[in-house]
Short mmCIF file of N, CA and C in Angstrom, two decimals:
data_model
loop_
_atom_site.label_atom_id
_atom_site.label_comp_id
_atom_site.label_asym_id
_atom_site.label_seq_id
_atom_site.Cartn_x
_atom_site.Cartn_y
_atom_site.Cartn_z
N MET L 199 0.85 -1.17 0.00
CA MET L 199 0.00 0.00 0.00
C MET L 199 0.90 1.23 0.00
N ASN L 200 0.70 2.10 -0.98
CA ASN L 200 1.50 3.31 -1.04
C ASN L 200 0.81 4.44 -0.27
N GLN L 201 1.46 5.58 -0.23
CA GLN L 201 0.95 6.71 0.55
C GLN L 201 -0.39 7.21 0.02
N ASP L 202 -0.56 7.23 -1.30
CA ASP L 202 -1.83 7.68 -1.87
C ASP L 202 -2.96 6.74 -1.51
N GLN L 203 -2.69 5.44 -1.44
CA GLN L 203 -3.72 4.49 -1.05
C GLN L 203 -4.11 4.68 0.41
N ALA L 204 -3.12 4.92 1.27
CA ALA L 204 -3.41 5.19 2.68
C ALA L 204 -4.21 6.48 2.82
N GLN L 205 -3.86 7.49 2.04
CA GLN L 205 -4.61 8.75 2.04
C GLN L 205 -6.04 8.51 1.57
N GLY L 206 -6.20 7.58 0.63
CA GLY L 206 -7.53 7.24 0.15
C GLY L 206 -8.40 6.66 1.25
N LYS L 207 -7.83 5.80 2.07
CA LYS L 207 -8.57 5.24 3.21
C LYS L 207 -9.01 6.37 4.14
N TRP L 208 -8.09 7.30 4.42
CA TRP L 208 -8.40 8.42 5.31
C TRP L 208 -9.50 9.29 4.71
N ASP L 209 -9.42 9.57 3.40
CA ASP L 209 -10.43 10.40 2.75
C ASP L 209 -11.81 9.74 2.79
N GLN L 210 -11.84 8.42 2.68
CA GLN L 210 -13.12 7.72 2.78
C GLN L 210 -13.73 7.91 4.16
N LEU L 211 -12.92 7.75 5.19
CA LEU L 211 -13.39 7.92 6.56
C LEU L 211 -13.85 9.36 6.81
N LYS L 212 -13.04 10.31 6.33
CA LYS L 212 -13.38 11.73 6.49
C LYS L 212 -14.67 12.06 5.74
N GLY L 213 -14.83 11.52 4.54
CA GLY L 213 -16.03 11.77 3.76
C GLY L 213 -17.27 11.20 4.43
N LYS L 214 -17.13 10.01 4.98
CA LYS L 214 -18.27 9.40 5.67
C LYS L 214 -18.67 10.23 6.88
N ALA L 215 -17.67 10.71 7.63
CA ALA L 215 -17.96 11.54 8.82
C ALA L 215 -18.65 12.85 8.41
N LYS L 216 -18.19 13.48 7.34
CA LYS L 216 -18.81 14.72 6.86
C LYS L 216 -20.25 14.49 6.44
N ARG L 217 -20.45 13.37 5.73
CA ARG L 217 -21.79 13.06 5.25
C ARG L 217 -22.74 12.83 6.43
N ILE L 218 -22.29 12.08 7.42
CA ILE L 218 -23.13 11.81 8.59
C ILE L 218 -23.41 13.11 9.35
N TRP L 219 -22.38 13.94 9.52
CA TRP L 219 -22.58 15.21 10.22
C TRP L 219 -23.55 16.10 9.43
N GLY L 220 -23.44 16.07 8.12
CA GLY L 220 -24.37 16.83 7.28
C GLY L 220 -25.80 16.35 7.44
N GLU L 221 -25.97 15.04 7.60
CA GLU L 221 -27.31 14.50 7.82
C GLU L 221 -27.84 14.93 9.19
N LEU L 222 -26.98 14.90 10.19
CA LEU L 222 -27.41 15.29 11.54
C LEU L 222 -27.78 16.76 11.63
N THR L 223 -27.06 17.60 10.90
CA THR L 223 -27.30 19.05 10.95
C THR L 223 -28.20 19.53 9.81
N ASP L 224 -28.64 18.59 8.97
CA ASP L 224 -29.48 18.90 7.81
C ASP L 224 -28.79 19.90 6.88
N ASP L 225 -27.49 19.70 6.67
CA ASP L 225 -26.68 20.55 5.79
C ASP L 225 -26.42 19.80 4.48
N ASP L 226 -27.16 20.15 3.44
CA ASP L 226 -27.06 19.45 2.16
C ASP L 226 -25.68 19.61 1.52
N PHE L 227 -25.07 20.78 1.67
CA PHE L 227 -23.75 21.00 1.08
C PHE L 227 -22.70 20.12 1.74
N LEU L 228 -22.77 19.97 3.04
CA LEU L 228 -21.81 19.13 3.76
C LEU L 228 -22.01 17.66 3.40
N LYS L 229 -23.25 17.25 3.22
CA LYS L 229 -23.52 15.87 2.80
C LYS L 229 -22.90 15.61 1.42
N ALA L 230 -23.07 16.55 0.50
CA ALA L 230 -22.52 16.39 -0.85
C ALA L 230 -21.00 16.38 -0.82
N GLU L 231 -20.42 17.27 -0.02
CA GLU L 231 -18.96 17.33 0.10
C GLU L 231 -18.42 16.01 0.66
N GLY L 232 -19.11 15.47 1.65
CA GLY L 232 -18.70 14.20 2.23
C GLY L 232 -18.76 13.07 1.23
N SER L 233 -19.78 13.05 0.40
CA SER L 233 -19.90 12.02 -0.62
C SER L 233 -18.77 12.14 -1.65
N ALA L 234 -18.42 13.36 -2.02
CA ALA L 234 -17.33 13.58 -2.98
C ALA L 234 -16.00 13.14 -2.37
N ASP L 235 -15.75 13.47 -1.10
CA ASP L 235 -14.52 13.06 -0.43
C ASP L 235 -14.43 11.54 -0.38
N LYS L 236 -15.54 10.90 -0.11
CA LYS L 236 -15.55 9.43 -0.05
C LYS L 236 -15.23 8.84 -1.43
N LEU L 237 -15.79 9.43 -2.49
CA LEU L 237 -15.51 8.96 -3.85
C LEU L 237 -14.02 9.09 -4.17
N TYR L 238 -13.43 10.26 -3.86
CA TYR L 238 -11.99 10.44 -4.10
C TYR L 238 -11.19 9.41 -3.32
N GLY L 239 -11.60 9.13 -2.10
CA GLY L 239 -10.90 8.16 -1.27
C GLY L 239 -10.94 6.76 -1.85
N ILE L 240 -12.08 6.36 -2.36
CA ILE L 240 -12.22 5.04 -2.96
C ILE L 240 -11.32 4.92 -4.19
N ILE L 241 -11.34 5.93 -5.04
CA ILE L 241 -10.50 5.91 -6.24
C ILE L 241 -9.03 5.91 -5.86
N GLN L 242 -8.64 6.72 -4.87
CA GLN L 242 -7.25 6.77 -4.43
C GLN L 242 -6.81 5.42 -3.91
N GLU L 243 -7.64 4.79 -3.13
CA GLU L 243 -7.27 3.50 -2.56
C GLU L 243 -7.10 2.43 -3.64
N ARG L 244 -8.00 2.43 -4.60
CA ARG L 244 -7.96 1.39 -5.62
C ARG L 244 -6.82 1.57 -6.62
N PHE L 245 -6.58 2.82 -7.03
CA PHE L 245 -5.62 3.05 -8.11
C PHE L 245 -4.33 3.71 -7.66
N GLY L 246 -4.29 4.26 -6.45
CA GLY L 246 -3.07 4.87 -5.94
C GLY L 246 -2.77 6.23 -6.53
N ASP L 247 -3.75 6.85 -7.19
CA ASP L 247 -3.55 8.18 -7.76
C ASP L 247 -3.73 9.24 -6.69
N GLY L 248 -3.10 10.40 -6.88
CA GLY L 248 -3.30 11.53 -5.98
C GLY L 248 -4.62 12.21 -6.27
N LYS L 249 -5.09 13.01 -5.32
CA LYS L 249 -6.39 13.67 -5.46
C LYS L 249 -6.43 14.58 -6.68
N GLU L 250 -5.33 15.29 -6.95
CA GLU L 250 -5.29 16.19 -8.10
C GLU L 250 -5.41 15.42 -9.41
N ALA L 251 -4.75 14.27 -9.49
CA ALA L 251 -4.83 13.45 -10.70
C ALA L 251 -6.24 12.93 -10.90
N ILE L 252 -6.88 12.54 -9.82
CA ILE L 252 -8.26 12.06 -9.91
C ILE L 252 -9.18 13.17 -10.38
N GLN L 253 -9.01 14.38 -9.83
CA GLN L 253 -9.84 15.51 -10.24
C GLN L 253 -9.67 15.79 -11.72
N ARG L 254 -8.43 15.74 -12.23
CA ARG L 254 -8.20 15.97 -13.66
C ARG L 254 -8.89 14.90 -14.50
N LYS L 255 -8.79 13.64 -14.08
CA LYS L 255 -9.42 12.56 -14.84
C LYS L 255 -10.94 12.73 -14.86
N LEU L 256 -11.53 13.07 -13.73
CA LEU L 256 -12.98 13.27 -13.69
C LEU L 256 -13.41 14.47 -14.53
N GLU L 257 -12.60 15.54 -14.52
CA GLU L 257 -12.91 16.70 -15.35
C GLU L 257 -12.82 16.35 -16.83
N ASP L 258 -11.88 15.48 -17.19
CA ASP L 258 -11.74 15.06 -18.58
C ASP L 258 -12.95 14.27 -19.07
N LEU L 259 -13.69 13.65 -18.14
CA LEU L 259 -14.87 12.88 -18.51
C LEU L 259 -16.05 13.80 -18.83
N HIS L 260 -15.96 15.08 -18.46
CA HIS L 260 -17.01 16.08 -18.71
C HIS L 260 -18.35 15.65 -18.10
N LEU L 261 -18.31 15.19 -16.87
CA LEU L 261 -19.54 14.82 -16.17
C LEU L 261 -20.25 16.08 -15.72
N PRO L 262 -21.59 16.06 -15.68
CA PRO L 262 -22.33 17.25 -15.27
C PRO L 262 -22.14 17.58 -13.80
#
């Protein structure tokens, strides 16, 4: 496991915590941010890419 994969695990945990806190406080933006952090964490863990590289790849897909 490289450093980016370990960071991915941390980002997943952080994203889940943000999402749960957003649900508790009824903060839709925090829930969305938590879901995005969790997605980045999963991708980082699986592929070992850094967050910036993942953002570039997702932007290249031109998702709405």
